[in-house]
CSV table of C-alpha atoms and ligand atoms in Angstrom, one decimal:
chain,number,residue,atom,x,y,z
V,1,UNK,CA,69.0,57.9,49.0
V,2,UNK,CA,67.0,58.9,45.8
V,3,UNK,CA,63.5,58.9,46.1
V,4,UNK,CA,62.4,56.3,43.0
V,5,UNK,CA,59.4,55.2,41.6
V,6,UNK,CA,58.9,50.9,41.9
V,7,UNK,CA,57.2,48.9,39.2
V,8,UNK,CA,56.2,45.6,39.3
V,9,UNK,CA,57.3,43.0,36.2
V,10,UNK,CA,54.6,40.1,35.8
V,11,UNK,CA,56.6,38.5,32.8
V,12,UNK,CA,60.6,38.6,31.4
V,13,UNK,CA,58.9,40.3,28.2
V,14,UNK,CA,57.5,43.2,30.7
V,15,UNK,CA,60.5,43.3,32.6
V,16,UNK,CA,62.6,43.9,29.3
V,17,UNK,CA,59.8,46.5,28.2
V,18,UNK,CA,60.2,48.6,31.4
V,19,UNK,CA,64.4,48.4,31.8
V,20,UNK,CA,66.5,51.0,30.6
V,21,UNK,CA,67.2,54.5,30.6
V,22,UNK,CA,67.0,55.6,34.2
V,23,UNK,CA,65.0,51.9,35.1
V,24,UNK,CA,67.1,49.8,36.9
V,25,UNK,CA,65.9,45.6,38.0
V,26,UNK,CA,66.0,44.7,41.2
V,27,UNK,CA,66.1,41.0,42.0
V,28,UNK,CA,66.8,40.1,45.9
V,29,UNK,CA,67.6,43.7,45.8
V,30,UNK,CA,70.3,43.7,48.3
V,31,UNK,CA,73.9,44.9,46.3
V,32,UNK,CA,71.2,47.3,44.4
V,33,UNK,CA,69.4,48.9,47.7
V,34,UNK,CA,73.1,49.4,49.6
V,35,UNK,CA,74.3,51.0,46.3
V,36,UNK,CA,71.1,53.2,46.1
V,37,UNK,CA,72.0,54.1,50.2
V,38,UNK,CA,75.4,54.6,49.4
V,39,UNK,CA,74.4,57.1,47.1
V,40,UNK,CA,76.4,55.4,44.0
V,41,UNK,CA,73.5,54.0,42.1
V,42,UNK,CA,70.8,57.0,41.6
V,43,UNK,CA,67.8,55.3,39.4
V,44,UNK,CA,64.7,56.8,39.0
V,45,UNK,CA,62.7,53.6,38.7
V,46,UNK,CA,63.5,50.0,40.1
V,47,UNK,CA,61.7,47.0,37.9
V,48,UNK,CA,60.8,44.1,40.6
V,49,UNK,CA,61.5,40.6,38.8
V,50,UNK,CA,60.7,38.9,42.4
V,51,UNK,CA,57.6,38.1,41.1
V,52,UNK,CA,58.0,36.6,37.9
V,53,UNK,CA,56.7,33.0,37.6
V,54,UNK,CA,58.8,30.4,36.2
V,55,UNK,CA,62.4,31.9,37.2
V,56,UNK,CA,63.4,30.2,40.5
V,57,UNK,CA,63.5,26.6,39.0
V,58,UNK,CA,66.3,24.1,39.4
V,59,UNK,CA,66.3,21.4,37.1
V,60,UNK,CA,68.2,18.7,35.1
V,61,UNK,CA,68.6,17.5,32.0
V,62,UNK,CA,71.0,14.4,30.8
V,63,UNK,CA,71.7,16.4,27.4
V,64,UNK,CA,71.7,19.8,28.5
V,65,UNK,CA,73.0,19.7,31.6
V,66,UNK,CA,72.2,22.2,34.5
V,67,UNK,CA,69.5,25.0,34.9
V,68,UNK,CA,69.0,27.4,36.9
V,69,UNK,CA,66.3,30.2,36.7
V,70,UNK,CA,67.9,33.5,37.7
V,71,UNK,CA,66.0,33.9,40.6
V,72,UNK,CA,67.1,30.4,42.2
V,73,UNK,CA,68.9,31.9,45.9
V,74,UNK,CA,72.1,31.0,47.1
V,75,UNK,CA,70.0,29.0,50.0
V,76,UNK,CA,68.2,27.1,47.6
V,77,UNK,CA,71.4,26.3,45.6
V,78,UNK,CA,72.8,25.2,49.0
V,79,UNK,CA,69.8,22.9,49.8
V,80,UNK,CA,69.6,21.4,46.6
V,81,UNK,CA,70.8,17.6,46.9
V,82,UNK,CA,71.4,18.0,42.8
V,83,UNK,CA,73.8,20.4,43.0
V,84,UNK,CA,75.7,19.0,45.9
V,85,UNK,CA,75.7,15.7,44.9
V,86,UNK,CA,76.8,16.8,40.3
V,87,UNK,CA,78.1,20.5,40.8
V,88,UNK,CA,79.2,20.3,44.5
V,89,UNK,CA,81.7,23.4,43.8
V,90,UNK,CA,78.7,25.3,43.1
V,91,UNK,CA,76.4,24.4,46.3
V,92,UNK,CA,79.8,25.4,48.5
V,93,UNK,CA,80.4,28.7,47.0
V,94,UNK,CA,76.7,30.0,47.6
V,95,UNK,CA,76.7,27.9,51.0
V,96,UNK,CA,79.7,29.6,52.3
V,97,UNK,CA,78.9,33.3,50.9
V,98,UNK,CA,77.4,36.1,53.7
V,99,UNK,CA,74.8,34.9,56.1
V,100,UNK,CA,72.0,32.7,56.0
V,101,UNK,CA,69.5,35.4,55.7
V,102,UNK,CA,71.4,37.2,53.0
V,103,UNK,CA,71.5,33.7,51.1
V,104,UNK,CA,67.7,33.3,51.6
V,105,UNK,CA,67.4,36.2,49.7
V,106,UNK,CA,70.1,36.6,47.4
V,107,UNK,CA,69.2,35.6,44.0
V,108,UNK,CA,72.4,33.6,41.5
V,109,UNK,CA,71.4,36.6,38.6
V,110,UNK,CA,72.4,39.6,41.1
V,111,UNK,CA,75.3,37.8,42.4
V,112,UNK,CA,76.6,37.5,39.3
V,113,UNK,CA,76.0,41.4,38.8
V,114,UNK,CA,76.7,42.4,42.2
V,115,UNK,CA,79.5,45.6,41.6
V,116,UNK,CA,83.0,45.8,43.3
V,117,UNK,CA,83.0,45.9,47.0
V,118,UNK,CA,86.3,48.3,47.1
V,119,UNK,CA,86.2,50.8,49.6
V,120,UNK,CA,86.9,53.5,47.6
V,121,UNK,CA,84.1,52.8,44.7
V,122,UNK,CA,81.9,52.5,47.4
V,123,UNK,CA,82.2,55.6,49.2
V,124,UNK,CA,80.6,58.9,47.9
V,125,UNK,CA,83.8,60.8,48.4
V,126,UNK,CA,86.0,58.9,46.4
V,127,UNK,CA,85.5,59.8,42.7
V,128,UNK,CA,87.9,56.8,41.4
V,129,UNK,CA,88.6,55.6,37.5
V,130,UNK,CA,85.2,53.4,37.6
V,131,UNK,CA,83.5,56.6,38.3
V,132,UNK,CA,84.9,58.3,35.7
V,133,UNK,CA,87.2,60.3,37.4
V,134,UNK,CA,90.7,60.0,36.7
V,135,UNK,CA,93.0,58.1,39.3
V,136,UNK,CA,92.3,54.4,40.8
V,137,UNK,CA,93.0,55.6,45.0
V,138,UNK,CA,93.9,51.6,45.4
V,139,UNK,CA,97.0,51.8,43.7
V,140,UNK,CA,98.5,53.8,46.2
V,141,UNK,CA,96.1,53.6,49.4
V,142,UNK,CA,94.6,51.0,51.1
V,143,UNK,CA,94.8,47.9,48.8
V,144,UNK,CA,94.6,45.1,51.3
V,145,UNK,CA,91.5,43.2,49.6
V,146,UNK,CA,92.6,44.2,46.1
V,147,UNK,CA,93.8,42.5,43.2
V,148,UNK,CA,97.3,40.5,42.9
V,149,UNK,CA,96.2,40.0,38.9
V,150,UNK,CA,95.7,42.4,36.6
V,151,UNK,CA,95.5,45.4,38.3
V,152,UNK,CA,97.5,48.1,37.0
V,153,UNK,CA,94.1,50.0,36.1
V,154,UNK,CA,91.5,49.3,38.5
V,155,UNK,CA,92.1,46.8,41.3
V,156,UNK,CA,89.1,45.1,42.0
V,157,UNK,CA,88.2,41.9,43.1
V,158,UNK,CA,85.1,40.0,41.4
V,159,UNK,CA,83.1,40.0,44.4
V,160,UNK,CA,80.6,36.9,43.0
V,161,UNK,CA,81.8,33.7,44.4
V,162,UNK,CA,78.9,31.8,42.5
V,163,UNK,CA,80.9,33.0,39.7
V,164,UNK,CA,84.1,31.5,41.0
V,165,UNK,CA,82.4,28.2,40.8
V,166,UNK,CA,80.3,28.7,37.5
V,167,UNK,CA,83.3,29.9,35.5
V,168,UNK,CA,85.3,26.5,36.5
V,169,UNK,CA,81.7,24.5,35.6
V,170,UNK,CA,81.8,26.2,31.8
V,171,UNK,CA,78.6,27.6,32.5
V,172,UNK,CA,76.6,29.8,29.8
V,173,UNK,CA,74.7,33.0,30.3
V,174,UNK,CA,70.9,33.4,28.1
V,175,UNK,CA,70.2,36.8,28.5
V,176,UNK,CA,67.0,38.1,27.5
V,177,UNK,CA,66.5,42.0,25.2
V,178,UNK,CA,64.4,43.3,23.1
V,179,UNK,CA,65.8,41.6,20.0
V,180,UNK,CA,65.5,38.1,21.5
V,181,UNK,CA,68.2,35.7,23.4
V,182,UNK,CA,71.9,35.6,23.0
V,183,UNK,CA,74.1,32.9,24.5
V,184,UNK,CA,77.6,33.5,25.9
V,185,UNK,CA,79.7,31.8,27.8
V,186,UNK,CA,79.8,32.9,31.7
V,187,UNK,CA,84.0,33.3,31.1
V,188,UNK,CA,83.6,35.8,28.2
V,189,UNK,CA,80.6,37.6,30.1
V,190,UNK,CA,83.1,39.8,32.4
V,191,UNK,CA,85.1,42.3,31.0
V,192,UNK,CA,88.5,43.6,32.3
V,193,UNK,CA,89.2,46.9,33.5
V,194,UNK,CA,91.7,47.7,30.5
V,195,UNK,CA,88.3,46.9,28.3
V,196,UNK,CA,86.1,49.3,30.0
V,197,UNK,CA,87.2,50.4,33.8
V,198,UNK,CA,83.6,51.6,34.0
V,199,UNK,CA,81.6,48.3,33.8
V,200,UNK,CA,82.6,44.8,35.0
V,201,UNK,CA,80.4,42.6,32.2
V,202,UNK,CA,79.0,43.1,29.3
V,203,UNK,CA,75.2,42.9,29.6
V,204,UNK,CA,73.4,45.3,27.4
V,205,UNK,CA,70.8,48.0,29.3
V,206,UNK,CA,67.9,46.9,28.3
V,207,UNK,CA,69.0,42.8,28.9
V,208,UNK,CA,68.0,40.5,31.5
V,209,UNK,CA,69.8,37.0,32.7
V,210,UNK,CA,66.9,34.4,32.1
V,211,UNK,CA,68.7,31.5,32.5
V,212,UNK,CA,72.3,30.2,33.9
V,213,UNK,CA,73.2,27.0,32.1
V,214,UNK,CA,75.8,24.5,32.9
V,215,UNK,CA,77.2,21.8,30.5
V,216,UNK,CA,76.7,18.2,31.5
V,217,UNK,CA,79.5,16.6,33.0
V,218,UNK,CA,81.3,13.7,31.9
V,219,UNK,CA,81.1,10.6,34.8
V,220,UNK,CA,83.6,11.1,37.4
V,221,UNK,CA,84.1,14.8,37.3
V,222,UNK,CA,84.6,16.2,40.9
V,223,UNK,CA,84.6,20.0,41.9
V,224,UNK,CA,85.3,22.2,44.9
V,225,UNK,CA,85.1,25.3,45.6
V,226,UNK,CA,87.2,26.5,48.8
V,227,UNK,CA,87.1,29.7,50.2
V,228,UNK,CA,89.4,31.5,52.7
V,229,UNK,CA,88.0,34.3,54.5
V,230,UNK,CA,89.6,37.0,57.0
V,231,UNK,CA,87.8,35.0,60.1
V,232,UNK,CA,84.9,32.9,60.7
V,233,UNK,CA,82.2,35.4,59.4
V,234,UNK,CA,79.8,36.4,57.1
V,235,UNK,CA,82.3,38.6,54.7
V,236,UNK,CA,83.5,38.1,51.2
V,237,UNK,CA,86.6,36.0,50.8
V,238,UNK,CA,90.1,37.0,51.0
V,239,UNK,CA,90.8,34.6,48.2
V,240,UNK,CA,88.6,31.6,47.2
V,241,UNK,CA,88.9,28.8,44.3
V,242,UNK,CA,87.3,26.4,42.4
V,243,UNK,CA,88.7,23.5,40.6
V,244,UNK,CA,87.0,20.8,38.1
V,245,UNK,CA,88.8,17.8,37.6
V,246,UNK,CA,87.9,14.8,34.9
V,247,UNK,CA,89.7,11.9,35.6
V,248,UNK,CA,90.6,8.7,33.8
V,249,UNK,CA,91.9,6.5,36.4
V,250,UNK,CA,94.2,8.4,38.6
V,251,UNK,CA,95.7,10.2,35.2
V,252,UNK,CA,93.6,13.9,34.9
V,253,UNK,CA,92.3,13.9,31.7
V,254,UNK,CA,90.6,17.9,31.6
V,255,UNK,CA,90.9,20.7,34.5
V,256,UNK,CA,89.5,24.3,35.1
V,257,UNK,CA,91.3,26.0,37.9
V,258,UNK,CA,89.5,29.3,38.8
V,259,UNK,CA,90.8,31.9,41.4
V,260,UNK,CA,88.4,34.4,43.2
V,261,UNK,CA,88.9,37.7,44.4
V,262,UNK,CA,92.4,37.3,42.7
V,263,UNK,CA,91.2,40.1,39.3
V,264,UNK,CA,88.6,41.9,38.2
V,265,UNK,CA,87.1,39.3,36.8
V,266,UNK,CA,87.0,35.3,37.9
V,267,UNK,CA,90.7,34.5,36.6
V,268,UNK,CA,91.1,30.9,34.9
V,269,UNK,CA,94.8,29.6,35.3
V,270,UNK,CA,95.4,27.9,32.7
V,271,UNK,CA,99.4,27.9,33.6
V,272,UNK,CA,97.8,25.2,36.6
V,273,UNK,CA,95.5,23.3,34.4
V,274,UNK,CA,97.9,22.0,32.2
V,275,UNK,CA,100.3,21.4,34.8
V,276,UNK,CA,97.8,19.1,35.5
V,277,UNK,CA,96.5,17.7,32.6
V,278,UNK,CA,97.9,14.3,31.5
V,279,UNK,CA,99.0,13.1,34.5
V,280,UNK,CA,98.2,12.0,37.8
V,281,UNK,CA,97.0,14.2,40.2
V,282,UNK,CA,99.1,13.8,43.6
V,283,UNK,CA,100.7,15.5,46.3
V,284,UNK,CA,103.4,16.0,43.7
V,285,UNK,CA,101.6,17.5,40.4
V,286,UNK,CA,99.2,19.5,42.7
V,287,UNK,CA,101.9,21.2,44.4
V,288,UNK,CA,102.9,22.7,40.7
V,289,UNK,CA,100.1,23.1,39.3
V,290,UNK,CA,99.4,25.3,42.8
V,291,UNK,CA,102.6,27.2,42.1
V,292,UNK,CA,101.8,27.7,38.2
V,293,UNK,CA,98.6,29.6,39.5
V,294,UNK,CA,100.1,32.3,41.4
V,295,UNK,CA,103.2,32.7,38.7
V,296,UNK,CA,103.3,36.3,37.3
V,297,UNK,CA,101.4,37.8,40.2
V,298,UNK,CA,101.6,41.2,40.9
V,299,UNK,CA,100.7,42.3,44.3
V,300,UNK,CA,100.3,45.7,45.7
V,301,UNK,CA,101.9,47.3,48.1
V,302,UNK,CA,99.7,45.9,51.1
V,303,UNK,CA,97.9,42.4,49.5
V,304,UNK,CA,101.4,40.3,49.3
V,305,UNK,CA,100.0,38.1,51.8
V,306,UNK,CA,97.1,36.8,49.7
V,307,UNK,CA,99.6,35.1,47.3
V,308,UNK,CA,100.4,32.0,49.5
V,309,UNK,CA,97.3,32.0,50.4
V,310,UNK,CA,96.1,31.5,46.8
V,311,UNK,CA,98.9,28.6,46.5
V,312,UNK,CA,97.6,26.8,49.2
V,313,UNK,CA,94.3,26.9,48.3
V,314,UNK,CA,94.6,25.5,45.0
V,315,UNK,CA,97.0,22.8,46.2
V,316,UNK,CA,94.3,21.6,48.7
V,317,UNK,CA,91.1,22.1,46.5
V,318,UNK,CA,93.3,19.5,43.6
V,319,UNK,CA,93.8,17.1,46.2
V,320,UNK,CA,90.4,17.5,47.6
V,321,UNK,CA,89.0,16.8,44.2
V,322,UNK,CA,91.3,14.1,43.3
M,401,FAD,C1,77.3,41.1,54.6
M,401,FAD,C2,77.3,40.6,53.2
M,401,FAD,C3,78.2,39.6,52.9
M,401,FAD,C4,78.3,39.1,51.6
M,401,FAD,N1,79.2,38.1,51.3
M,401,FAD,C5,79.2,37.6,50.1
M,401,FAD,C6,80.1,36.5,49.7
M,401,FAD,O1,80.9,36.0,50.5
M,401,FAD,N2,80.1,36.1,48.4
M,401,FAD,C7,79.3,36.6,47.5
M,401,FAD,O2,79.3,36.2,46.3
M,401,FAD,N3,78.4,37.6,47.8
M,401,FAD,C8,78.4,38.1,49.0
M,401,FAD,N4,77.5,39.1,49.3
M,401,FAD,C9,76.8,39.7,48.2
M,401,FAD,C10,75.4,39.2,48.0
M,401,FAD,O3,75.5,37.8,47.8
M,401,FAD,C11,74.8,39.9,46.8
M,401,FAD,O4,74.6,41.2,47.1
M,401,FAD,C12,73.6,39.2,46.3
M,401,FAD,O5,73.8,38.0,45.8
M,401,FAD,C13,72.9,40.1,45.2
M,401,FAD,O6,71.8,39.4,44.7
M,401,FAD,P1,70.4,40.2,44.7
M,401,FAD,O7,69.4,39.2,44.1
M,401,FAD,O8,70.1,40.8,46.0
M,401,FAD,O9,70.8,41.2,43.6
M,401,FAD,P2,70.2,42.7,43.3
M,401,FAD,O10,70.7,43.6,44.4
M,401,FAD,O11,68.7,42.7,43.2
M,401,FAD,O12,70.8,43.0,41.9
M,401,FAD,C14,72.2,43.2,41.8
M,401,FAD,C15,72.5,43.8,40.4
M,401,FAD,O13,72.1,42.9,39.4
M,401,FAD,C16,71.1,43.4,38.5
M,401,FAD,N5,70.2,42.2,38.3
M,401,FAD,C17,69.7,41.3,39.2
M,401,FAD,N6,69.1,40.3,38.6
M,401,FAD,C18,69.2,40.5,37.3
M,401,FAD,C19,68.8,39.8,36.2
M,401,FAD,N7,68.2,38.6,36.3
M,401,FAD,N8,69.0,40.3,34.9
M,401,FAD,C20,69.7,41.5,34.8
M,401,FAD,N9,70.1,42.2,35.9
M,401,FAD,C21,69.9,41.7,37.1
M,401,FAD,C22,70.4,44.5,39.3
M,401,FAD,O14,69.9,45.5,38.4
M,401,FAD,C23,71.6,45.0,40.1
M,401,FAD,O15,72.4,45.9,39.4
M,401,FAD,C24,77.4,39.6,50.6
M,401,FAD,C25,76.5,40.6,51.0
M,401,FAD,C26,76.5,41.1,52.2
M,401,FAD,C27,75.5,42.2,52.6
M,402,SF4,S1,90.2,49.7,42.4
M,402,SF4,FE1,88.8,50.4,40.9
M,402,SF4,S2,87.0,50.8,42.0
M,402,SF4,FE2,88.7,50.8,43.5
M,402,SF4,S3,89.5,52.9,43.6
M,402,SF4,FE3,90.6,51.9,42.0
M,402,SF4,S4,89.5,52.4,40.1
M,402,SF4,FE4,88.1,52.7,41.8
C-alpha cells in the first residue's frame, strides 16, 4: 500500500475543492481501502466525506418522492420502516449485501461506485483491458462469476446490488462539481465496456453524489429484490433481481425488470417488461416474461449455469410482487 496523505471535508463545497488529480473520496472507505491494499488504486490523497453534516438523511416527500443523503448505510436503509414498507426492493438488496458490519459501514454513494470484483482486475498481476492493457483474461480463463450479457469486451458483473434495486425504482443521481449540480438518471449513469472498458460510470473527477433520488410511486406499486448467492454467506450474488410492478387490478399496468450481476452494468429487460405489461400477472405471463429476460444471452465458457438461475429468479420475484 501507498503511503497517502488524509484530509478531512467539513462541507460538499470543500470536499469538491479538494478532489481531483491524484485526491481520491473516501466514504465508508471499504471498496477504496482494499483497492489501495491491492495495490490497484495508488492515490496520493484520500478526501474523508464521513464527516460531512447533513448527508446521512432519509426522508420523504409526497411530490418528490425518496431521498437519500449519500452517506445513508446499507444498515440504515435496512432498518428504515420507510423504505421497507414504499421501496421494499431497496431495503432487501442492502439487507441481504455482505455482513452486518460491512453494512453498518457501507455508505449507498460508494456502493454505487464500488469497481468490479473480477479476479483478474483485482489482482496486481493481471494487467487486463480495464487496465489498459490489451486482452480481457475472463474471456478465456476463469469466468465462473462473469457476465452472460454483454461481455464480449470486458466481462464484468456490476457488483452494486443497491443499484439492482435503484435502477428498477427509476432513481436519479444529483452529483455535485465545481460548476454546480447535474441530474441524471441512475440507468444512464453506468457506462458499458464498449463505451469506455476503463471506467464503469460516468461521474466526472472532480464530482461528488450528494443526493440519490427516487420518483414517487403510484399507489399499489410492489417491488422485490431477490438475490441468489453461491451459499448462505456474506459474498456478492451469483445473480440477483429486482422487479417493480404497478398494478390496476390484477392487469399490470407498468414494470421494470432489472437483472444483477448479469452485465457490466445493472441490465433492464425490457423483452420481460412488456411481456408483462397489459396483462395479468400469473403463473402463466411470469413464466414468459422470466424466459424473455434471459433471451439472447451469451454465456461463457464456465457461467452457463447462471442462466436458469436468472429465469427462475425473475419468475419468482413477478409472482412475489404480484
Ligand atoms: C465481504 C464483502 C462482501 C460484500 N458483499 C456485497 C454484496 O453482496 N452486495 C454489494 O452491493 N456490495 C457488497 N460488498 C461491497 C460493499 O458493499 C462496498 O464496498 C461498499 O458499499 C462501499 O461503500 P463505501 O462507503 O465503503 O465506499 P468507499 O470505499 O468509501 O468508496 C467507493 C468508491 O466510491 C467513491 N465514492 C464514495 N462515495 C462517494 C460520493 N458520495 N461521491 C463520489 N464518489 C464517492 C470513492 O472515491 C471510491 O472510489 C461487499 C464487501 C465485502 C468486503
Ligand atoms: S472481465 Fe474486465 S476486469 Fe476482468 S479481466 Fe476482463 S477486462 Fe479485466
Amino acid at each position: 500500500m501507498n503511503s497517502f496523505e488524509w484530509t478531512e471535508a467539513k462541507t460538499v463545497e470543500d470536499a469538491v475543492a479538494r478532489m481531483g488529480g491524484s485526491s481520491v473520496v473516501k466514504a465508508g472507505g471499504l471498496d477504496l481501502l482494499d483497492r489501495m491494499k491491492e495495490g490497484i488504486s495508488t492515490p496520493a490523497r484520500l478526501v474523508n466525506i464521513r464527516n460531512v453534516a447533513g448527508l446521512d438523511a432519509i426522508r420523504e416527500d409526497a411530490k418528490t418522492g425518496l431521498h437519500l443523503g449519500p452517506l445513508v448505510t446499507l444498515a440504515q436503509l435496512d432498518a428504515s420502516s420507510l423504505v421497507r414498507r414504499r421501496y421494499t426492493a431497496l431495503a432487501d438488496a442492502a439487507g441481504h449485501a455482505a455482513t452486518p458490519q460491512i453494512r453498518n459501514v457501507a455508505t449507498v454513494g460508494g456502493n454505487l461506485l464500488q469497481r468490479p470484483r473480477c479476479w483478474y482486475f483485482r489482482s496486481e498481476d493481471f494487467h487486463c483491458l480495464k487496465k489498459g492493457g490489451d486482452t480481457c483474461f475472463a474471456l478465456e480463463g476463469e469466468n465462473q462469476y462473469h457476465a452472460i450479457f454483454g461481455n464480449r469486451v470486458c466481462a464484468i458483473v456490476h457488483p452494486s446490488a443497491t443499484a439492482t434495486a435503484l435502477v428498477a425504482l427509476g432513481a436519479r443521481l444529483e452529483l455535485t462539481g465545481p460548476g454546480g449540480k447535474r441530474e441524471v438518471a441512475l440507468e444512464d449513469f453506468f457506462v458499458t465496456p464498449e463505451k469506455d472498458v476503463r471506467r464503469e460510470n460516468s461521474i466526472g473527477e472532480k464530482e461528488l453524489i450528494t443526493a440519490v433520488r427516487v420518483p414517487p410511486l403510484s399507489q399499489g406499486t410492489r417491488s422485490v429484490y431477490l438475490k441468489q448467492g453461491e451459499k448462505e454467506s456474506f459474498d456478492w450474488p451469483v445473480a440477483d433481481v429486482a422487479v417493480v410492478l404497478e398494478r390496476s387490478g390484477v392487469r399490470c399496468t407498468r414494470a421494470s425488470i432489472v437483472l444483477g450481476a448479469a452485465a457490466p452494468v445493472p441490465l433492464r429487460v425490457r423483452a420481460a417488461e412488456e411481456a408483462l405489461e397489459g396483462r395479468a400477472v400469473n403463473e402463466e405471463t411470469a413464466r414468459v416474461a422470466a424466459s424473455a429476460a434471459v433471451r439472447g444471452a451469451t454465456p461463457l465458457s464456465r457461467n452457463g449455469y447462471k442462466v436458469p438461475i436468472f429465469e427462475t429468479l425473475v419468475r419468482r420475484a413477478i409472482m412475489a410482487a404480484a
